Amino acid sequence: MTRGTGTGHGSGNGPGNGSGTEDRRTDPFAGISPPARLAAPDEAIGPDELALATRNHGLPLEAMRYAVTPAGLHYVLTHYDIPAADADTWQLTVRGRVSSPLTLDLDTLMSLPAATQRVTMECAGNGRARLSPRPVSQPWLLEAVGTAEWTGVPLRTLLAAADVAPDATEAIFTGADHGVERGVEQDYRRSLPLAVAAAAHPEVLVAYAMNNAPLPPQHGFPLRLIVPGWYGMAHVKWLHEIVLTASPFTGFQQATAYRYRRTPDDPGEPVTRIAPRALLIPPGFPDFMSRTRVVHPGPVPLEGRAWSGQAQVTRVEVSYDNATTWHSADLAPTDPAHPWSWRHWHTTWTATPGPHVLTPRATDAEGHTQPTIQPWNRGGFGNNLAQRVEVVCLPT
């Protein structure tokens, strides 16, 4: 049985394995855990993707009116099952290339000096279902995002207490969620470079609270990692172990999943920091089924949020004619207290009768601008293609 950090049989990108008896003798997960694949040109979202979509929910875009997302509206992505967790017996260990290994219960951890950070978190697969061809996985549209206030112990505090060895280069984080993916039985596990894990700016947290309340089960109760500026796969939930290592981590979620690949044999680049994105709170009112927006003629206030994990957002533009011409929007002032939180933006559009397509796009301080042509890769990661909102303006 393949388990732990190996890559297993399912790292390819062809059709699923057969489920015959002979296959199952050599591979216990044959027919159960298919390899990654792309949808056929006319293939609709299937029952497996629909099942994922019912487990994992996105942020209703109208909820971007809240600067801090209520916990029940924040997006959720859970790879396997939400594990049972007992706060009275939970322990966090720090071991590996350290001089003083740690074993901390929750009371001890929560007695240490804490910090609170407002962090915008986005799933690396946000926008996947808008790609063509579509990678078959959790079918996110645009709603896999949220901003919360996370409270916990700075990771660098724990690393200092453990006295990390000079040759350590990475920290590996293990969650209690367990499953099989592409033929690999595993606990969810990711690593960070030590320079990121131990940094003071931004400060990585071992969080035990969300919006001034204990973490909800779906958000990692009782402990999770918070890595400002990084896509959600780095924010390991149900955290119970940190291992310092002197060699690169090659586990499934690091070396096989979450990489930007163009072809099946492309080793790819790792998914790390969040690409810039602006989202529009859909204006007017929606049709129930199509979600097409309806407005009346005249001035229509437009607003939304913009963020980037690479640098501060410095410009938001909006097109009223399907990304043909662009108009600058007003950005809220930067908030030094919340450098890793989204920024509010707003403008006014004068609607005229007929159909329209509204498109916002963000640019950050390093010059990264959202594309209007899809940035395709086989995993559907980091797709920050500019949003397009179809609006029908009623006759006068």
mmCIF file of C-alpha atoms in Angstrom:
data_model
loop_
_atom_site.group_PDB
_atom_site.id
_atom_site.type_symbol
_atom_site.label_atom_id
_atom_site.label_comp_id
_atom_site.label_asym_id
_atom_site.label_seq_id
_atom_site.Cartn_x
_atom_site.Cartn_y
_atom_site.Cartn_z
ATOM 1 C CA MET A 1 0.000 0.000 0.000
ATOM 2 C CA THR A 2 1.414 3.386 -0.998
ATOM 3 C CA ARG A 3 1.383 5.813 1.910
ATOM 4 C CA GLY A 4 2.930 9.022 3.167
ATOM 5 C CA THR A 5 5.183 11.118 0.958
ATOM 6 C CA GLY A 6 5.554 8.927 -2.136
ATOM 7 C CA THR A 7 4.039 9.781 -5.511
ATOM 8 C CA GLY A 8 2.200 6.498 -6.154
ATOM 9 C CA HIS A 9 0.696 5.320 -9.428
ATOM 10 C CA GLY A 10 -1.491 8.328 -10.069
ATOM 11 C CA SER A 11 0.948 11.104 -10.980
ATOM 12 C CA GLY A 12 0.154 10.858 -14.682
ATOM 13 C CA ASN A 13 -2.575 12.627 -16.598
ATOM 14 C CA GLY A 14 -4.239 9.943 -18.693
ATOM 15 C CA PRO A 15 -7.670 8.309 -18.277
ATOM 16 C CA GLY A 16 -8.549 6.514 -15.051
ATOM 17 C CA ASN A 17 -7.349 2.995 -14.291
ATOM 18 C CA GLY A 18 -9.520 -0.038 -14.793
ATOM 19 C CA SER A 19 -11.211 -1.660 -11.820
ATOM 20 C CA GLY A 20 -10.636 -5.321 -12.645
ATOM 21 C CA THR A 21 -9.448 -7.971 -10.191
ATOM 22 C CA GLU A 22 -6.008 -8.221 -11.789
ATOM 23 C CA ASP A 23 -5.408 -4.476 -11.462
ATOM 24 C CA ARG A 24 -6.493 -4.539 -7.829
ATOM 25 C CA ARG A 25 -3.968 -7.296 -6.981
ATOM 26 C CA THR A 26 -1.075 -5.011 -7.940
ATOM 27 C CA ASP A 27 -2.624 -1.699 -6.964
ATOM 28 C CA PRO A 28 -5.073 -1.604 -4.044
ATOM 29 C CA PHE A 29 -6.424 1.757 -5.248
ATOM 30 C CA ALA A 30 -7.043 0.767 -8.876
ATOM 31 C CA GLY A 31 -10.404 2.091 -9.970
ATOM 32 C CA ILE A 32 -10.798 4.016 -6.700
ATOM 33 C CA SER A 33 -8.299 6.858 -6.985
ATOM 34 C CA PRO A 34 -7.942 7.940 -10.627
ATOM 35 C CA PRO A 35 -5.065 10.014 -11.979
ATOM 36 C CA ALA A 36 -5.445 13.652 -12.904
ATOM 37 C CA ARG A 37 -7.063 14.378 -16.255
ATOM 38 C CA LEU A 38 -8.542 17.069 -18.465
ATOM 39 C CA ALA A 39 -12.215 17.154 -19.381
ATOM 40 C CA ALA A 40 -13.122 16.292 -22.962
ATOM 41 C CA PRO A 41 -14.078 19.314 -25.108
ATOM 42 C CA ASP A 42 -17.840 18.874 -24.594
ATOM 43 C CA GLU A 43 -17.706 17.152 -21.204
ATOM 44 C CA ALA A 44 -20.012 18.665 -18.592
ATOM 45 C CA ILE A 45 -19.215 18.746 -14.901
ATOM 46 C CA GLY A 46 -19.752 15.194 -13.640
ATOM 47 C CA PRO A 47 -21.113 13.682 -10.409
ATOM 48 C CA ASP A 48 -17.640 13.438 -8.875
ATOM 49 C CA GLU A 49 -16.995 17.152 -9.382
ATOM 50 C CA LEU A 50 -20.509 17.960 -8.202
ATOM 51 C CA ALA A 51 -19.871 15.946 -5.034
ATOM 52 C CA LEU A 52 -16.742 18.008 -4.386
ATOM 53 C CA ALA A 53 -18.671 21.215 -5.001
ATOM 54 C CA THR A 54 -21.285 20.288 -2.397
ATOM 55 C CA ARG A 55 -18.580 19.644 0.220
ATOM 56 C CA ASN A 56 -16.535 22.752 -0.529
ATOM 57 C CA HIS A 57 -18.312 26.087 -0.682
ATOM 58 C CA GLY A 58 -17.281 29.496 -1.932
ATOM 59 C CA LEU A 59 -17.886 33.048 -0.773
ATOM 60 C CA PRO A 60 -21.135 34.568 -2.097
ATOM 61 C CA LEU A 61 -19.664 37.555 -3.916
ATOM 62 C CA GLU A 62 -22.158 39.956 -2.350
ATOM 63 C CA ALA A 63 -20.489 39.093 0.986
ATOM 64 C CA MET A 64 -17.430 41.049 -0.106
ATOM 65 C CA ARG A 65 -19.254 44.010 1.430
ATOM 66 C CA TYR A 66 -17.780 42.772 4.730
ATOM 67 C CA ALA A 67 -14.162 43.830 5.312
ATOM 68 C CA VAL A 68 -13.826 40.710 7.482
ATOM 69 C CA THR A 69 -15.678 37.672 6.146
ATOM 70 C CA PRO A 70 -18.016 35.990 8.648
ATOM 71 C CA ALA A 71 -16.700 32.492 9.332
ATOM 72 C CA GLY A 72 -19.729 30.782 7.809
ATOM 73 C CA LEU A 73 -19.284 32.668 4.519
ATOM 74 C CA HIS A 74 -15.502 32.201 4.155
ATOM 75 C CA TYR A 75 -14.599 29.713 1.420
ATOM 76 C CA VAL A 76 -13.830 26.126 2.430
ATOM 77 C CA LEU A 77 -11.671 23.519 0.701
ATOM 78 C CA THR A 78 -11.187 20.189 2.475
ATOM 79 C CA HIS A 79 -9.080 17.576 0.720
ATOM 80 C CA TYR A 80 -10.246 14.555 2.720
ATOM 81 C CA ASP A 81 -12.607 14.220 5.726
ATOM 82 C CA ILE A 82 -12.836 16.778 8.511
ATOM 83 C CA PRO A 83 -11.033 14.836 11.264
ATOM 84 C CA ALA A 84 -12.392 14.349 14.758
ATOM 85 C CA ALA A 85 -10.466 16.623 17.112
ATOM 86 C CA ASP A 86 -10.405 16.670 20.903
ATOM 87 C CA ALA A 87 -9.046 19.924 22.298
ATOM 88 C CA ASP A 88 -8.256 18.240 25.638
ATOM 89 C CA THR A 89 -5.852 15.729 24.087
ATOM 90 C CA TRP A 90 -4.555 17.618 21.034
ATOM 91 C CA GLN A 91 -0.792 18.124 20.887
ATOM 92 C CA LEU A 92 1.558 19.938 18.540
ATOM 93 C CA THR A 93 5.073 18.552 18.184
ATOM 94 C CA VAL A 94 8.108 20.324 16.761
ATOM 95 C CA ARG A 95 10.965 17.968 15.947
ATOM 96 C CA GLY A 96 13.588 17.036 13.352
ATOM 97 C CA ARG A 97 16.595 19.308 12.874
ATOM 98 C CA VAL A 98 16.159 21.020 16.246
ATOM 99 C CA SER A 99 18.126 20.928 19.499
ATOM 100 C CA SER A 100 15.081 21.105 21.786
ATOM 101 C CA PRO A 101 12.067 19.195 20.445
ATOM 102 C CA LEU A 102 8.704 20.498 21.661
ATOM 103 C CA THR A 103 5.434 18.829 22.583
ATOM 104 C CA LEU A 104 2.754 21.384 23.391
ATOM 105 C CA ASP A 105 -0.849 20.915 24.453
ATOM 106 C CA LEU A 106 -3.379 23.612 23.580
ATOM 107 C CA ASP A 107 -3.326 25.256 26.995
ATOM 108 C CA THR A 108 0.438 25.636 26.837
ATOM 109 C CA LEU A 109 0.342 26.931 23.285
ATOM 110 C CA MET A 110 -2.391 29.446 24.079
ATOM 111 C CA SER A 111 -0.418 30.738 27.078
ATOM 112 C CA LEU A 112 2.324 32.017 24.756
ATOM 113 C CA PRO A 113 2.337 35.588 23.399
ATOM 114 C CA ALA A 114 -0.180 35.770 20.550
ATOM 115 C CA ALA A 115 -0.654 37.861 17.434
ATOM 116 C CA THR A 116 -3.673 38.603 15.248
ATOM 117 C CA GLN A 117 -3.478 39.148 11.499
ATOM 118 C CA ARG A 118 -6.166 40.007 8.969
ATOM 119 C CA VAL A 119 -5.354 37.816 5.978
ATOM 120 C CA THR A 120 -7.033 37.339 2.620
ATOM 121 C CA MET A 121 -6.876 33.654 1.700
ATOM 122 C CA GLU A 122 -7.611 32.276 -1.768
ATOM 123 C CA CYS A 123 -7.685 28.692 -3.008
ATOM 124 C CA ALA A 124 -5.009 27.958 -5.602
ATOM 125 C CA GLY A 125 -7.725 26.390 -7.773
ATOM 126 C CA ASN A 126 -9.964 29.468 -7.793
ATOM 127 C CA GLY A 127 -11.174 29.947 -11.372
ATOM 128 C CA ARG A 128 -10.393 26.364 -12.438
ATOM 129 C CA ALA A 129 -13.866 25.682 -13.867
ATOM 130 C CA ARG A 130 -13.519 28.695 -16.173
ATOM 131 C CA LEU A 131 -10.537 27.160 -17.982
ATOM 132 C CA SER A 132 -10.702 25.421 -21.336
ATOM 133 C CA PRO A 133 -9.825 22.590 -21.455
ATOM 134 C CA ARG A 134 -11.036 22.166 -17.881
ATOM 135 C CA PRO A 135 -8.890 20.271 -15.366
ATOM 136 C CA VAL A 136 -11.197 17.809 -13.601
ATOM 137 C CA SER A 137 -11.152 18.654 -9.907
ATOM 138 C CA GLN A 138 -12.967 20.948 -7.458
ATOM 139 C CA PRO A 139 -14.903 23.141 -9.964
ATOM 140 C CA TRP A 140 -14.292 26.614 -8.572
ATOM 141 C CA LEU A 141 -15.633 29.626 -10.450
ATOM 142 C CA LEU A 142 -14.497 32.809 -8.647
ATOM 143 C CA GLU A 143 -15.733 32.446 -5.084
ATOM 144 C CA ALA A 144 -12.854 30.554 -3.411
ATOM 145 C CA VAL A 145 -11.687 33.460 -1.277
ATOM 146 C CA GLY A 146 -12.283 35.092 2.090
ATOM 147 C CA THR A 147 -10.667 37.436 4.594
ATOM 148 C CA ALA A 148 -10.536 36.627 8.295
ATOM 149 C CA GLU A 149 -8.753 37.751 11.433
ATOM 150 C CA TRP A 150 -6.588 34.888 12.608
ATOM 151 C CA THR A 151 -5.120 34.717 16.113
ATOM 152 C CA GLY A 152 -2.336 32.432 17.190
ATOM 153 C CA VAL A 153 1.299 32.021 18.128
ATOM 154 C CA PRO A 154 3.901 33.271 15.652
ATOM 155 C CA LEU A 155 5.621 30.246 14.163
ATOM 156 C CA ARG A 156 8.998 31.904 14.610
ATOM 157 C CA THR A 157 8.388 31.855 18.388
ATOM 158 C CA LEU A 158 8.071 28.071 18.348
ATOM 159 C CA LEU A 159 11.053 27.624 16.036
ATOM 160 C CA ALA A 160 13.194 29.763 18.313
ATOM 161 C CA ALA A 161 12.123 27.726 21.353
ATOM 162 C CA ALA A 162 12.995 24.499 19.525
ATOM 163 C CA ASP A 163 16.434 25.903 18.578
ATOM 164 C CA VAL A 164 16.516 25.051 14.874
ATOM 165 C CA ALA A 165 19.764 23.475 13.668
ATOM 166 C CA PRO A 166 22.004 25.525 11.326
ATOM 167 C CA ASP A 167 21.577 23.013 8.496
ATOM 168 C CA ALA A 168 17.750 23.113 8.519
ATOM 169 C CA THR A 169 16.267 24.478 5.294
ATOM 170 C CA GLU A 170 12.549 23.590 5.389
ATOM 171 C CA ALA A 171 9.699 23.107 7.829
ATOM 172 C CA ILE A 172 7.184 20.341 7.041
ATOM 173 C CA PHE A 173 3.635 20.679 8.398
ATOM 174 C CA THR A 174 1.323 17.699 8.869
ATOM 175 C CA GLY A 175 -2.447 17.873 9.287
ATOM 176 C CA ALA A 176 -4.697 15.208 10.763
ATOM 177 C CA ASP A 177 -6.795 14.846 7.598
ATOM 178 C CA HIS A 178 -6.065 11.524 5.920
ATOM 179 C CA GLY A 179 -7.038 10.155 2.515
ATOM 180 C CA VAL A 180 -5.933 8.872 -0.863
ATOM 181 C CA GLU A 181 -5.190 11.009 -3.878
ATOM 182 C CA ARG A 182 -4.027 9.717 -7.274
ATOM 183 C CA GLY A 183 -3.214 6.401 -5.645
ATOM 184 C CA VAL A 184 -1.236 7.828 -2.730
ATOM 185 C CA GLU A 185 -2.505 7.206 0.806
ATOM 186 C CA GLN A 186 -1.381 10.156 2.886
ATOM 187 C CA ASP A 187 -1.863 12.666 5.639
ATOM 188 C CA TYR A 188 -2.138 16.162 4.178
ATOM 189 C CA ARG A 189 1.386 17.546 4.361
ATOM 190 C CA ARG A 190 3.107 20.639 2.994
ATOM 191 C CA SER A 191 6.402 22.455 3.613
ATOM 192 C CA LEU A 192 7.716 26.015 3.637
ATOM 193 C CA PRO A 193 11.266 27.250 3.166
ATOM 194 C CA LEU A 194 12.718 28.049 6.573
ATOM 195 C CA ALA A 195 13.218 31.657 5.483
ATOM 196 C CA VAL A 196 9.442 31.960 5.025
ATOM 197 C CA ALA A 197 8.484 29.912 8.092
ATOM 198 C CA ALA A 198 10.697 31.926 10.451
ATOM 199 C CA ALA A 199 10.138 35.361 8.904
ATOM 200 C CA ALA A 200 9.007 38.340 10.954
ATOM 201 C CA HIS A 201 7.395 40.045 7.924
ATOM 202 C CA PRO A 202 5.028 38.537 7.038
ATOM 203 C CA GLU A 203 4.695 36.497 10.191
ATOM 204 C CA VAL A 204 3.406 32.947 9.818
ATOM 205 C CA LEU A 205 0.943 31.962 12.558
ATOM 206 C CA VAL A 206 -0.034 28.744 14.262
ATOM 207 C CA ALA A 207 -3.631 29.889 14.640
ATOM 208 C CA TYR A 208 -6.265 28.725 17.106
ATOM 209 C CA ALA A 209 -8.894 31.436 16.564
ATOM 210 C CA MET A 210 -10.793 32.883 13.616
ATOM 211 C CA ASN A 211 -12.609 36.206 13.963
ATOM 212 C CA ASN A 212 -12.121 36.129 17.768
ATOM 213 C CA ALA A 213 -13.667 32.666 18.168
ATOM 214 C CA PRO A 214 -12.198 29.135 18.222
ATOM 215 C CA LEU A 215 -11.519 27.760 14.780
ATOM 216 C CA PRO A 216 -14.626 26.101 13.293
ATOM 217 C CA PRO A 217 -14.105 22.409 12.468
ATOM 218 C CA GLN A 218 -14.045 23.074 8.703
ATOM 219 C CA HIS A 219 -11.363 25.723 9.187
ATOM 220 C CA GLY A 220 -8.950 23.460 11.042
ATOM 221 C CA PHE A 221 -10.006 23.229 14.700
ATOM 222 C CA PRO A 222 -8.059 23.273 16.899
ATOM 223 C CA LEU A 223 -4.900 24.463 15.067
ATOM 224 C CA ARG A 224 -3.993 25.555 11.573
ATOM 225 C CA LEU A 225 -1.209 27.347 9.785
ATOM 226 C CA ILE A 226 -1.705 30.852 8.375
ATOM 227 C CA VAL A 227 0.813 31.946 5.718
ATOM 228 C CA PRO A 228 0.027 35.524 4.603
ATOM 229 C CA GLY A 229 0.213 36.050 0.853
ATOM 230 C CA TRP A 230 0.270 32.337 -0.057
ATOM 231 C CA TYR A 231 -2.489 30.339 -1.681
ATOM 232 C CA GLY A 232 -4.652 28.254 0.630
ATOM 233 C CA MET A 233 -2.862 24.930 0.112
ATOM 234 C CA ALA A 234 -0.031 26.260 2.330
ATOM 235 C CA HIS A 235 -2.351 27.004 5.279
ATOM 236 C CA VAL A 236 -2.307 23.450 6.668
ATOM 237 C CA LYS A 237 -5.401 22.682 8.774
ATOM 238 C CA TRP A 238 -5.720 20.382 11.809
ATOM 239 C CA LEU A 239 -1.996 20.930 12.368
ATOM 240 C CA HIS A 240 -0.336 18.501 14.780
ATOM 241 C CA GLU A 241 3.297 18.163 13.679
ATOM 242 C CA ILE A 242 6.125 20.374 12.437
ATOM 243 C CA VAL A 243 9.343 18.711 11.277
ATOM 244 C CA LEU A 244 12.495 20.651 10.423
ATOM 245 C CA THR A 245 14.570 19.086 7.673
ATOM 246 C CA ALA A 246 17.873 19.714 5.945
ATOM 247 C CA SER A 247 16.636 18.409 2.591
ATOM 248 C CA PRO A 248 13.770 19.437 0.284
ATOM 249 C CA PHE A 249 10.383 17.907 1.059
ATOM 250 C CA THR A 250 9.173 15.713 -1.818
ATOM 251 C CA GLY A 251 5.737 14.679 -0.556
ATOM 252 C CA PHE A 252 2.711 14.417 -2.834
ATOM 253 C CA GLN A 253 1.170 17.821 -2.104
ATOM 254 C CA GLN A 254 4.541 19.464 -2.723
ATOM 255 C CA ALA A 255 6.160 17.586 -5.593
ATOM 256 C CA THR A 256 3.163 16.153 -7.472
ATOM 257 C CA ALA A 257 0.155 18.355 -6.736
ATOM 258 C CA TYR A 258 0.167 22.162 -6.675
ATOM 259 C CA ARG A 259 2.603 22.760 -9.497
ATOM 260 C CA TYR A 260 2.181 24.823 -12.658
ATOM 261 C CA ARG A 261 2.457 22.278 -15.475
ATOM 262 C CA ARG A 262 1.715 22.702 -19.170
ATOM 263 C CA THR A 263 2.303 19.078 -20.215
ATOM 264 C CA PRO A 264 2.074 15.701 -18.404
ATOM 265 C CA ASP A 265 5.862 15.312 -18.218
ATOM 266 C CA ASP A 266 6.549 18.921 -17.248
ATOM 267 C CA PRO A 267 8.074 19.012 -13.709
ATOM 268 C CA GLY A 268 6.450 22.415 -13.317
ATOM 269 C CA GLU A 269 7.014 25.303 -10.963
ATOM 270 C CA PRO A 270 5.603 25.241 -7.416
ATOM 271 C CA VAL A 271 2.431 27.150 -6.583
ATOM 272 C CA THR A 272 3.287 29.716 -3.915
ATOM 273 C CA ARG A 273 2.065 33.325 -3.674
ATOM 274 C CA ILE A 274 -1.334 34.658 -4.706
ATOM 275 C CA ALA A 275 -1.558 36.374 -8.100
ATOM 276 C CA PRO A 276 -3.392 39.746 -8.192
ATOM 277 C CA ARG A 277 -7.158 39.706 -8.538
ATOM 278 C CA ALA A 278 -10.045 42.182 -8.386
ATOM 279 C CA LEU A 279 -13.616 41.014 -7.965
ATOM 280 C CA LEU A 280 -16.788 42.999 -8.484
ATOM 281 C CA ILE A 281 -19.728 42.669 -6.120
ATOM 282 C CA PRO A 282 -22.399 41.836 -8.719
ATOM 283 C CA PRO A 283 -24.545 44.950 -9.185
ATOM 284 C CA GLY A 284 -28.327 45.185 -9.373
ATOM 285 C CA PHE A 285 -30.300 41.980 -8.793
ATOM 286 C CA PRO A 286 -29.922 38.444 -10.214
ATOM 287 C CA ASP A 287 -32.001 36.004 -12.194
ATOM 288 C CA PHE A 288 -32.352 32.922 -9.987
ATOM 289 C CA MET A 289 -31.000 30.314 -12.437
ATOM 290 C CA SER A 290 -28.648 32.155 -14.761
ATOM 291 C CA ARG A 291 -27.396 34.658 -12.165
ATOM 292 C CA THR A 292 -27.440 37.281 -14.914
ATOM 293 C CA ARG A 293 -27.500 40.714 -13.275
ATOM 294 C CA VAL A 294 -30.274 43.197 -13.968
ATOM 295 C CA VAL A 295 -30.010 46.974 -13.468
ATOM 296 C CA HIS A 296 -32.039 50.056 -14.337
ATOM 297 C CA PRO A 297 -30.693 52.833 -16.598
ATOM 298 C CA GLY A 298 -28.614 55.590 -15.051
ATOM 299 C CA PRO A 299 -25.790 55.760 -12.502
ATOM 300 C CA VAL A 300 -24.956 52.351 -11.009
ATOM 301 C CA PRO A 301 -22.484 52.199 -8.107
ATOM 302 C CA LEU A 302 -19.873 49.479 -8.538
ATOM 303 C CA GLU A 303 -17.625 48.169 -5.778
ATOM 304 C CA GLY A 304 -15.500 45.198 -4.910
ATOM 305 C CA ARG A 305 -12.251 43.970 -3.393
ATOM 306 C CA ALA A 306 -8.755 43.515 -4.777
ATOM 307 C CA TRP A 307 -5.710 41.689 -3.427
ATOM 308 C CA SER A 308 -2.329 40.216 -4.280
ATOM 309 C CA GLY A 309 0.060 38.006 -2.345
ATOM 310 C CA GLN A 310 3.038 39.399 -4.231
ATOM 311 C CA ALA A 311 2.745 43.133 -3.483
ATOM 312 C CA GLN A 312 0.167 45.720 -2.480
ATOM 313 C CA VAL A 313 -2.574 46.369 -5.054
ATOM 314 C CA THR A 314 -1.996 49.857 -6.453
ATOM 315 C CA ARG A 315 -4.571 50.104 -9.250
ATOM 316 C CA VAL A 316 -8.001 48.746 -10.150
ATOM 317 C CA GLU A 317 -9.540 49.382 -13.547
ATOM 318 C CA VAL A 318 -13.017 48.522 -14.774
ATOM 319 C CA SER A 319 -14.197 47.909 -18.325
ATOM 320 C CA TYR A 320 -17.856 48.402 -19.232
ATOM 321 C CA ASP A 321 -17.480 46.940 -22.740
ATOM 322 C CA ASN A 322 -16.075 43.416 -22.278
ATOM 323 C CA ALA A 323 -12.422 44.377 -21.704
ATOM 324 C CA THR A 324 -12.144 46.745 -24.666
ATOM 325 C CA THR A 325 -11.633 50.044 -22.841
ATOM 326 C CA TRP A 326 -10.656 50.634 -19.212
ATOM 327 C CA HIS A 327 -11.524 53.214 -16.560
ATOM 328 C CA SER A 328 -9.748 53.758 -13.244
ATOM 329 C CA ALA A 329 -11.625 52.980 -10.031
ATOM 330 C CA ASP A 330 -11.042 54.588 -6.638
ATOM 331 C CA LEU A 331 -9.047 52.486 -4.170
ATOM 332 C CA ALA A 332 -9.479 52.736 -0.412
ATOM 333 C CA PRO A 333 -6.363 54.003 1.373
ATOM 334 C CA THR A 334 -3.808 51.394 2.329
ATOM 335 C CA ASP A 335 -4.107 50.176 5.912
ATOM 336 C CA PRO A 336 -0.667 49.637 7.484
ATOM 337 C CA ALA A 337 -2.286 47.494 10.165
ATOM 338 C CA HIS A 338 -3.564 44.996 7.570
ATOM 339 C CA PRO A 339 -1.003 44.686 4.766
ATOM 340 C CA TRP A 340 -2.197 41.168 3.801
ATOM 341 C CA SER A 341 -5.877 42.013 3.552
ATOM 342 C CA TRP A 342 -7.845 42.891 0.423
ATOM 343 C CA ARG A 343 -8.529 46.536 -0.518
ATOM 344 C CA HIS A 344 -11.950 47.992 -1.202
ATOM 345 C CA TRP A 345 -12.494 49.764 -4.524
ATOM 346 C CA HIS A 346 -15.447 51.612 -6.043
ATOM 347 C CA THR A 347 -16.609 53.589 -9.069
ATOM 348 C CA THR A 348 -19.840 54.573 -10.839
ATOM 349 C CA TRP A 349 -21.069 53.298 -14.194
ATOM 350 C CA THR A 350 -23.772 54.978 -16.225
ATOM 351 C CA ALA A 351 -25.890 52.079 -17.493
ATOM 352 C CA THR A 352 -27.725 52.272 -20.808
ATOM 353 C CA PRO A 353 -30.422 49.831 -22.001
ATOM 354 C CA GLY A 354 -29.128 46.541 -23.380
ATOM 355 C CA PRO A 355 -26.583 43.824 -22.514
ATOM 356 C CA HIS A 356 -23.167 44.691 -21.083
ATOM 357 C CA VAL A 357 -20.119 42.874 -19.728
ATOM 358 C CA LEU A 358 -18.333 44.454 -16.760
ATOM 359 C CA THR A 359 -14.716 43.496 -16.110
ATOM 360 C CA PRO A 360 -12.478 44.602 -13.232
ATOM 361 C CA ARG A 361 -8.743 43.988 -13.118
ATOM 362 C CA ALA A 362 -6.042 44.656 -10.514
ATOM 363 C CA THR A 363 -2.398 45.678 -10.753
ATOM 364 C CA ASP A 364 0.037 45.396 -7.853
ATOM 365 C CA ALA A 365 3.120 47.401 -6.866
ATOM 366 C CA GLU A 366 5.430 44.975 -8.676
ATOM 367 C CA GLY A 367 3.580 45.548 -11.957
ATOM 368 C CA HIS A 368 1.649 42.274 -12.073
ATOM 369 C CA THR A 369 -1.687 42.840 -13.855
ATOM 370 C CA GLN A 370 -4.578 40.432 -14.256
ATOM 371 C CA PRO A 371 -4.740 38.913 -17.736
ATOM 372 C CA THR A 372 -7.737 38.993 -20.050
ATOM 373 C CA ILE A 373 -6.586 35.762 -21.734
ATOM 374 C CA GLN A 374 -6.593 32.624 -19.579
ATOM 375 C CA PRO A 375 -3.247 31.594 -18.004
ATOM 376 C CA TRP A 376 -3.799 27.866 -18.550
ATOM 377 C CA ASN A 377 -2.082 24.982 -16.757
ATOM 378 C CA ARG A 378 -3.012 21.319 -16.246
ATOM 379 C CA GLY A 379 -3.927 21.683 -12.578
ATOM 380 C CA GLY A 380 -6.018 24.793 -13.033
ATOM 381 C CA PHE A 381 -3.942 26.707 -10.489
ATOM 382 C CA GLY A 382 -3.471 30.465 -10.151
ATOM 383 C CA ASN A 383 -6.070 31.305 -12.802
ATOM 384 C CA ASN A 384 -6.519 35.027 -12.163
ATOM 385 C CA LEU A 385 -8.244 35.693 -15.477
ATOM 386 C CA ALA A 386 -10.190 38.943 -15.144
ATOM 387 C CA GLN A 387 -13.789 38.490 -14.010
ATOM 388 C CA ARG A 388 -16.590 39.105 -16.524
ATOM 389 C CA VAL A 389 -20.018 39.995 -15.163
ATOM 390 C CA GLU A 390 -22.929 39.899 -17.622
ATOM 391 C CA VAL A 391 -25.434 42.675 -16.933
ATOM 392 C CA VAL A 392 -28.696 43.497 -18.662
ATOM 393 C CA CYS A 393 -29.916 47.067 -18.331
ATOM 394 C CA LEU A 394 -33.700 47.295 -18.627
ATOM 395 C CA PRO A 395 -35.366 49.690 -21.064
ATOM 396 C CA THR A 396 -36.226 53.152 -19.817
#
